[in-house]
């Protein structure tokens, strides 16, 4: 199995522990740390990074070459969109929908899907291509899982902060690909000098080099 598939499953197991923490259920109906997102909807959005994968694996793949990782983000309408943008409203509604039956149902569904993927992902061939369920293009499976990995790591922090828990500590090999991806997206959004200064020259650093 490719390293990114192993890393993804490690992050997914960590997220399972977070979703099952009693602090999440205790604050289920409260606002989260993200604007316009409740804790329940944010938990649903975090869970969707696992719950949505089986449908992608099952979707037919049309002819054509997959796009690369940065091109995927270049085509994404959500990146940098305001909170009230249609795409972000749809993301929040989807998270709310997944969480609608409560924290126990969500964690149970998540655990079952994670068991399914633990068996399914190692069986996928090298170079496997997948087609995004609502997309107009394809990605390699490993690039797709890299996008889900980033979402798992970033939103685990969001959810932990929202319910007063420490951010889950993950192995370096799990976080490193996320940091690399975020750095590449930050450079594309803000330019090389801004990111270099943010990391090395506080006196010349811009106010933000946020990638997302």
PDB file of C-alpha atoms in Angstrom:
ATOM      1  CA  UNK A   1       0.000   0.000   0.000  1.00  0.00           C
ATOM      2  CA  UNK A   2       1.293   3.456  -0.878  1.00  0.00           C
ATOM      3  CA  UNK A   3       2.513   5.640   2.008  1.00  0.00           C
ATOM      4  CA  UNK A   4      -0.251   8.223   1.559  1.00  0.00           C
ATOM      5  CA  UNK A   5      -2.941   5.566   1.989  1.00  0.00           C
ATOM      6  CA  UNK A   6      -1.359   4.426   5.261  1.00  0.00           C
ATOM      7  CA  UNK A   7      -0.996   8.027   6.412  1.00  0.00           C
ATOM      8  CA  UNK A   8      -4.601   8.819   5.516  1.00  0.00           C
ATOM      9  CA  UNK A   9      -5.877   5.871   7.548  1.00  0.00           C
ATOM     10  CA  UNK A  10      -3.758   6.960  10.525  1.00  0.00           C
ATOM     11  CA  UNK A  11      -5.306  10.441  10.422  1.00  0.00           C
ATOM     12  CA  UNK A  12      -8.775   8.937   9.971  1.00  0.00           C
ATOM     13  CA  UNK A  13      -8.338   6.778  13.094  1.00  0.00           C
ATOM     14  CA  UNK A  14      -7.242   9.821  15.068  1.00  0.00           C
ATOM     15  CA  UNK A  15     -10.336  11.693  13.895  1.00  0.00           C
ATOM     16  CA  UNK A  16     -12.479   8.736  14.999  1.00  0.00           C
ATOM     17  CA  UNK A  17     -11.179   9.146  18.548  1.00  0.00           C
ATOM     18  CA  UNK A  18     -11.901  12.870  18.469  1.00  0.00           C
ATOM     19  CA  UNK A  19     -15.439  12.430  17.133  1.00  0.00           C
ATOM     20  CA  UNK A  20     -16.174   9.889  19.876  1.00  0.00           C
ATOM     21  CA  UNK A  21     -14.875  12.113  22.683  1.00  0.00           C
ATOM     22  CA  UNK A  22     -17.669  13.022  25.118  1.00  0.00           C
ATOM     23  CA  UNK A  23     -16.733  16.704  24.819  1.00  0.00           C
ATOM     24  CA  UNK A  24     -17.997  16.700  21.223  1.00  0.00           C
ATOM     25  CA  UNK A  25     -21.393  15.310  22.197  1.00  0.00           C
ATOM     26  CA  UNK A  26     -21.603  17.704  25.161  1.00  0.00           C
ATOM     27  CA  UNK A  27     -21.248  20.744  22.873  1.00  0.00           C
ATOM     28  CA  UNK A  28     -23.073  19.279  19.889  1.00  0.00           C
ATOM     29  CA  UNK A  29     -25.593  22.100  19.613  1.00  0.00           C
ATOM     30  CA  UNK A  30     -23.171  24.965  20.291  1.00  0.00           C
ATOM     31  CA  UNK A  31     -21.356  27.213  17.803  1.00  0.00           C
ATOM     32  CA  UNK A  32     -17.955  26.044  16.628  1.00  0.00           C
ATOM     33  CA  UNK A  33     -14.728  27.990  16.201  1.00  0.00           C
ATOM     34  CA  UNK A  34     -15.579  28.461  12.512  1.00  0.00           C
ATOM     35  CA  UNK A  35     -17.965  31.223  11.433  1.00  0.00           C
ATOM     36  CA  UNK A  36     -21.517  29.983  10.733  1.00  0.00           C
ATOM     37  CA  UNK A  37     -20.580  26.373  11.561  1.00  0.00           C
ATOM     38  CA  UNK A  38     -22.068  24.628  14.592  1.00  0.00           C
ATOM     39  CA  UNK A  39     -20.154  21.898  16.389  1.00  0.00           C
ATOM     40  CA  UNK A  40     -22.522  19.276  14.949  1.00  0.00           C
ATOM     41  CA  UNK A  41     -22.053  20.459  11.379  1.00  0.00           C
ATOM     42  CA  UNK A  42     -18.301  20.724  11.801  1.00  0.00           C
ATOM     43  CA  UNK A  43     -18.209  17.170  13.162  1.00  0.00           C
ATOM     44  CA  UNK A  44     -20.233  16.077  10.143  1.00  0.00           C
ATOM     45  CA  UNK A  45     -17.833  17.849   7.807  1.00  0.00           C
ATOM     46  CA  UNK A  46     -14.838  16.216   9.492  1.00  0.00           C
ATOM     47  CA  UNK A  47     -16.531  12.830   9.223  1.00  0.00           C
ATOM     48  CA  UNK A  48     -17.297  13.410   5.532  1.00  0.00           C
ATOM     49  CA  UNK A  49     -13.592  13.103   4.741  1.00  0.00           C
ATOM     50  CA  UNK A  50     -14.052   9.378   5.414  1.00  0.00           C
ATOM     51  CA  UNK A  51     -17.749   8.896   4.728  1.00  0.00           C
ATOM     52  CA  UNK A  52     -17.456  10.256   1.189  1.00  0.00           C
ATOM     53  CA  UNK A  53     -14.560   8.064   0.066  1.00  0.00           C
ATOM     54  CA  UNK A  54     -16.461   4.827  -0.736  1.00  0.00           C
ATOM     55  CA  UNK A  55     -18.674   6.652  -3.251  1.00  0.00           C
ATOM     56  CA  UNK A  56     -15.580   8.061  -4.963  1.00  0.00           C
ATOM     57  CA  UNK A  57     -14.024   4.595  -5.136  1.00  0.00           C
ATOM     58  CA  UNK A  58     -17.230   3.236  -6.660  1.00  0.00           C
ATOM     59  CA  UNK A  59     -17.767   6.009  -9.229  1.00  0.00           C
ATOM     60  CA  UNK A  60     -16.981   5.210 -12.881  1.00  0.00           C
ATOM     61  CA  UNK A  61     -13.883   6.941 -14.222  1.00  0.00           C
ATOM     62  CA  UNK A  62     -14.260   8.552 -17.646  1.00  0.00           C
ATOM     63  CA  UNK A  63     -11.478   8.650 -20.187  1.00  0.00           C
ATOM     64  CA  UNK A  64      -8.877  11.345 -19.849  1.00  0.00           C
ATOM     65  CA  UNK A  65      -5.801  12.098 -17.790  1.00  0.00           C
ATOM     66  CA  UNK A  66      -6.209  13.045 -14.131  1.00  0.00           C
ATOM     67  CA  UNK A  67      -5.333  16.597 -13.130  1.00  0.00           C
ATOM     68  CA  UNK A  68      -2.559  17.222 -10.631  1.00  0.00           C
ATOM     69  CA  UNK A  69      -3.058  18.303  -7.046  1.00  0.00           C
ATOM     70  CA  UNK A  70      -2.539  22.046  -7.506  1.00  0.00           C
ATOM     71  CA  UNK A  71      -4.784  22.110 -10.557  1.00  0.00           C
ATOM     72  CA  UNK A  72      -7.489  20.505  -8.438  1.00  0.00           C
ATOM     73  CA  UNK A  73      -7.305  23.415  -6.005  1.00  0.00           C
ATOM     74  CA  UNK A  74      -7.102  25.945  -8.814  1.00  0.00           C
ATOM     75  CA  UNK A  75     -10.457  24.652 -10.055  1.00  0.00           C
ATOM     76  CA  UNK A  76     -12.075  24.650  -6.620  1.00  0.00           C
ATOM     77  CA  UNK A  77     -14.680  27.381  -6.206  1.00  0.00           C
ATOM     78  CA  UNK A  78     -14.580  27.152  -2.406  1.00  0.00           C
ATOM     79  CA  UNK A  79     -10.941  28.142  -1.923  1.00  0.00           C
ATOM     80  CA  UNK A  80     -10.874  31.702  -0.638  1.00  0.00           C
ATOM     81  CA  UNK A  81     -14.651  32.090  -1.011  1.00  0.00           C
ATOM     82  CA  UNK A  82     -16.469  34.131   1.678  1.00  0.00           C
ATOM     83  CA  UNK A  83     -18.452  32.410   4.415  1.00  0.00           C
ATOM     84  CA  UNK A  84     -21.761  33.252   2.748  1.00  0.00           C
ATOM     85  CA  UNK A  85     -20.780  31.993  -0.706  1.00  0.00           C
ATOM     86  CA  UNK A  86     -23.084  29.363  -2.183  1.00  0.00           C
ATOM     87  CA  UNK A  87     -20.377  26.711  -2.139  1.00  0.00           C
ATOM     88  CA  UNK A  88     -19.651  27.253   1.559  1.00  0.00           C
ATOM     89  CA  UNK A  89     -23.330  27.265   2.449  1.00  0.00           C
ATOM     90  CA  UNK A  90     -23.619  23.910   0.662  1.00  0.00           C
ATOM     91  CA  UNK A  91     -20.621  22.536   2.595  1.00  0.00           C
ATOM     92  CA  UNK A  92     -22.202  23.534   5.903  1.00  0.00           C
ATOM     93  CA  UNK A  93     -25.562  22.046   4.929  1.00  0.00           C
ATOM     94  CA  UNK A  94     -23.881  18.786   3.989  1.00  0.00           C
ATOM     95  CA  UNK A  95     -22.118  18.660   7.362  1.00  0.00           C
ATOM     96  CA  UNK A  96     -25.390  19.379   9.151  1.00  0.00           C
ATOM     97  CA  UNK A  97     -27.067  16.620   7.177  1.00  0.00           C
ATOM     98  CA  UNK A  98     -24.472  14.042   8.156  1.00  0.00           C
ATOM     99  CA  UNK A  99     -24.808  15.069  11.798  1.00  0.00           C
ATOM    100  CA  UNK A 100     -28.616  15.165  11.812  1.00  0.00           C
ATOM    101  CA  UNK A 101     -29.064  11.877  13.696  1.00  0.00           C
ATOM    102  CA  UNK A 102     -26.771  12.900  16.535  1.00  0.00           C
ATOM    103  CA  UNK A 103     -23.225  12.194  17.694  1.00  0.00           C
ATOM    104  CA  UNK A 104     -23.643   8.487  18.420  1.00  0.00           C
ATOM    105  CA  UNK A 105     -25.068   7.726  14.975  1.00  0.00           C
ATOM    106  CA  UNK A 106     -22.340   9.761  13.285  1.00  0.00           C
ATOM    107  CA  UNK A 107     -19.491   8.082  15.153  1.00  0.00           C
ATOM    108  CA  UNK A 108     -20.934   4.631  14.500  1.00  0.00           C
ATOM    109  CA  UNK A 109     -21.318   5.301  10.784  1.00  0.00           C
ATOM    110  CA  UNK A 110     -17.827   6.754  10.654  1.00  0.00           C
ATOM    111  CA  UNK A 111     -16.326   3.728  12.426  1.00  0.00           C
ATOM    112  CA  UNK A 112     -18.040   1.345  10.029  1.00  0.00           C
ATOM    113  CA  UNK A 113     -16.856   3.236   6.958  1.00  0.00           C
ATOM    114  CA  UNK A 114     -13.321   3.412   8.337  1.00  0.00           C
ATOM    115  CA  UNK A 115     -13.293  -0.372   8.752  1.00  0.00           C
ATOM    116  CA  UNK A 116     -14.472  -0.686   5.152  1.00  0.00           C
ATOM    117  CA  UNK A 117     -11.685   1.580   3.884  1.00  0.00           C
ATOM    118  CA  UNK A 118      -9.063  -0.198   5.964  1.00  0.00           C
ATOM    119  CA  UNK A 119      -9.792  -3.248   3.813  1.00  0.00           C
ATOM    120  CA  UNK A 120     -10.513  -1.452   0.536  1.00  0.00           C
ATOM    121  CA  UNK A 121      -7.600   0.973   0.197  1.00  0.00           C
ATOM    122  CA  UNK A 122      -4.777  -1.595   0.299  1.00  0.00           C
ATOM    123  CA  UNK A 123      -6.537  -3.506  -2.480  1.00  0.00           C
ATOM    124  CA  UNK A 124      -6.511  -0.544  -4.879  1.00  0.00           C
ATOM    125  CA  UNK A 125      -3.835  -0.816  -7.584  1.00  0.00           C
ATOM    126  CA  UNK A 126      -0.921   1.609  -7.865  1.00  0.00           C
ATOM    127  CA  UNK A 127      -1.816   4.582 -10.034  1.00  0.00           C
ATOM    128  CA  UNK A 128      -5.551   4.100  -9.441  1.00  0.00           C
ATOM    129  CA  UNK A 129      -7.550   7.032 -10.790  1.00  0.00           C
ATOM    130  CA  UNK A 130     -10.810   8.218  -9.224  1.00  0.00           C
ATOM    131  CA  UNK A 131     -13.447  10.623 -10.464  1.00  0.00           C
ATOM    132  CA  UNK A 132     -14.878  13.178  -8.069  1.00  0.00           C
ATOM    133  CA  UNK A 133     -18.547  12.451  -7.506  1.00  0.00           C
ATOM    134  CA  UNK A 134     -19.614  16.030  -8.219  1.00  0.00           C
ATOM    135  CA  UNK A 135     -16.591  17.034 -10.262  1.00  0.00           C
ATOM    136  CA  UNK A 136     -15.741  17.398 -13.912  1.00  0.00           C
ATOM    137  CA  UNK A 137     -12.308  15.808 -13.704  1.00  0.00           C
ATOM    138  CA  UNK A 138     -10.350  12.970 -12.136  1.00  0.00           C
ATOM    139  CA  UNK A 139      -7.443  12.636  -9.703  1.00  0.00           C
ATOM    140  CA  UNK A 140      -5.146   9.808  -8.820  1.00  0.00           C
ATOM    141  CA  UNK A 141      -6.386   8.041  -5.712  1.00  0.00           C
ATOM    142  CA  UNK A 142      -3.292   9.104  -3.793  1.00  0.00           C
ATOM    143  CA  UNK A 143      -3.789  12.775  -4.704  1.00  0.00           C
ATOM    144  CA  UNK A 144      -7.451  12.530  -3.743  1.00  0.00           C
ATOM    145  CA  UNK A 145      -6.529  11.008  -0.375  1.00  0.00           C
ATOM    146  CA  UNK A 146      -4.001  13.804   0.124  1.00  0.00           C
ATOM    147  CA  UNK A 147      -6.859  16.299  -0.165  1.00  0.00           C
ATOM    148  CA  UNK A 148      -8.885  14.309   2.376  1.00  0.00           C
ATOM    149  CA  UNK A 149      -5.842  14.048   4.663  1.00  0.00           C
ATOM    150  CA  UNK A 150      -5.464  17.814   4.690  1.00  0.00           C
ATOM    151  CA  UNK A 151      -9.138  18.216   5.556  1.00  0.00           C
ATOM    152  CA  UNK A 152      -8.866  15.664   8.372  1.00  0.00           C
ATOM    153  CA  UNK A 153      -5.854  17.363   9.946  1.00  0.00           C
ATOM    154  CA  UNK A 154      -7.137  20.938   9.603  1.00  0.00           C
ATOM    155  CA  UNK A 155     -10.691  20.249  10.737  1.00  0.00           C
ATOM    156  CA  UNK A 156      -9.592  18.033  13.627  1.00  0.00           C
ATOM    157  CA  UNK A 157      -7.872  21.140  14.979  1.00  0.00           C
ATOM    158  CA  UNK A 158     -11.046  23.189  14.359  1.00  0.00           C
ATOM    159  CA  UNK A 159     -13.235  20.677  16.164  1.00  0.00           C
ATOM    160  CA  UNK A 160     -10.867  20.193  19.084  1.00  0.00           C
ATOM    161  CA  UNK A 161     -10.632  23.957  19.638  1.00  0.00           C
ATOM    162  CA  UNK A 162     -14.417  24.228  19.374  1.00  0.00           C
ATOM    163  CA  UNK A 163     -15.018  21.783  22.232  1.00  0.00           C
ATOM    164  CA  UNK A 164     -12.095  22.684  24.474  1.00  0.00           C
ATOM    165  CA  UNK A 165      -9.877  19.709  23.702  1.00  0.00           C
ATOM    166  CA  UNK A 166      -6.179  19.731  22.800  1.00  0.00           C
ATOM    167  CA  UNK A 167      -5.499  19.397  19.092  1.00  0.00           C
ATOM    168  CA  UNK A 168      -4.737  15.740  18.286  1.00  0.00           C
ATOM    169  CA  UNK A 169      -1.015  15.100  18.024  1.00  0.00           C
ATOM    170  CA  UNK A 170      -0.196  13.159  14.867  1.00  0.00           C
ATOM    171  CA  UNK A 171       3.079  11.596  13.733  1.00  0.00           C
ATOM    172  CA  UNK A 172       5.351  13.806  11.636  1.00  0.00           C
ATOM    173  CA  UNK A 173       4.866  11.587   8.610  1.00  0.00           C
ATOM    174  CA  UNK A 174       1.127  12.345   8.748  1.00  0.00           C
ATOM    175  CA  UNK A 175       1.445  16.102   9.159  1.00  0.00           C
ATOM    176  CA  UNK A 176       4.369  16.677   6.779  1.00  0.00           C
ATOM    177  CA  UNK A 177       2.355  16.152   3.538  1.00  0.00           C
ATOM    178  CA  UNK A 178      -0.327  18.501   4.858  1.00  0.00           C
ATOM    179  CA  UNK A 179       2.201  21.206   5.663  1.00  0.00           C
ATOM    180  CA  UNK A 180       3.794  20.767   2.230  1.00  0.00           C
ATOM    181  CA  UNK A 181       0.428  21.086   0.496  1.00  0.00           C
ATOM    182  CA  UNK A 182      -0.576  24.133   2.542  1.00  0.00           C
ATOM    183  CA  UNK A 183       2.770  25.781   1.818  1.00  0.00           C
ATOM    184  CA  UNK A 184       2.319  25.240  -1.923  1.00  0.00           C
ATOM    185  CA  UNK A 185      -1.204  26.662  -1.784  1.00  0.00           C
ATOM    186  CA  UNK A 186      -0.012  29.631   0.280  1.00  0.00           C
ATOM    187  CA  UNK A 187       2.723  30.388  -2.275  1.00  0.00           C
ATOM    188  CA  UNK A 188       0.196  30.276  -5.094  1.00  0.00           C
ATOM    189  CA  UNK A 189      -2.136  32.614  -3.215  1.00  0.00           C
ATOM    190  CA  UNK A 190       0.373  35.080  -1.732  1.00  0.00           C
ATOM    191  CA  UNK A 191       3.604  34.605  -3.712  1.00  0.00           C
ATOM    192  CA  UNK A 192       6.997  33.222  -2.751  1.00  0.00           C
ATOM    193  CA  UNK A 193       8.357  36.322  -0.970  1.00  0.00           C
ATOM    194  CA  UNK A 194       5.374  36.557   1.370  1.00  0.00           C
ATOM    195  CA  UNK A 195       5.628  32.933   2.475  1.00  0.00           C
ATOM    196  CA  UNK A 196       9.415  33.048   2.812  1.00  0.00           C
ATOM    197  CA  UNK A 197       9.177  36.163   4.984  1.00  0.00           C
ATOM    198  CA  UNK A 198       6.412  34.689   7.123  1.00  0.00           C
ATOM    199  CA  UNK A 199       8.631  31.703   7.877  1.00  0.00           C
ATOM    200  CA  UNK A 200      11.960  33.466   8.254  1.00  0.00           C
ATOM    201  CA  UNK A 201      11.665  37.251   8.665  1.00  0.00           C
ATOM    202  CA  UNK A 202       9.060  38.362  11.165  1.00  0.00           C
ATOM    203  CA  UNK A 203       9.956  42.022  10.640  1.00  0.00           C
ATOM    204  CA  UNK A 204       8.944  41.783   6.983  1.00  0.00           C
ATOM    205  CA  UNK A 205       6.200  39.187   7.277  1.00  0.00           C
ATOM    206  CA  UNK A 206       2.754  39.990   5.876  1.00  0.00           C
ATOM    207  CA  UNK A 207      -0.241  39.909   8.159  1.00  0.00           C
ATOM    208  CA  UNK A 208      -1.338  36.533   6.781  1.00  0.00           C
ATOM    209  CA  UNK A 209      -0.150  33.843   4.413  1.00  0.00           C
ATOM    210  CA  UNK A 210      -3.164  31.592   5.026  1.00  0.00           C
ATOM    211  CA  UNK A 211      -3.425  28.938   2.367  1.00  0.00           C
ATOM    212  CA  UNK A 212      -7.184  28.384   2.633  1.00  0.00           C
TER     213      UNK A 212
END
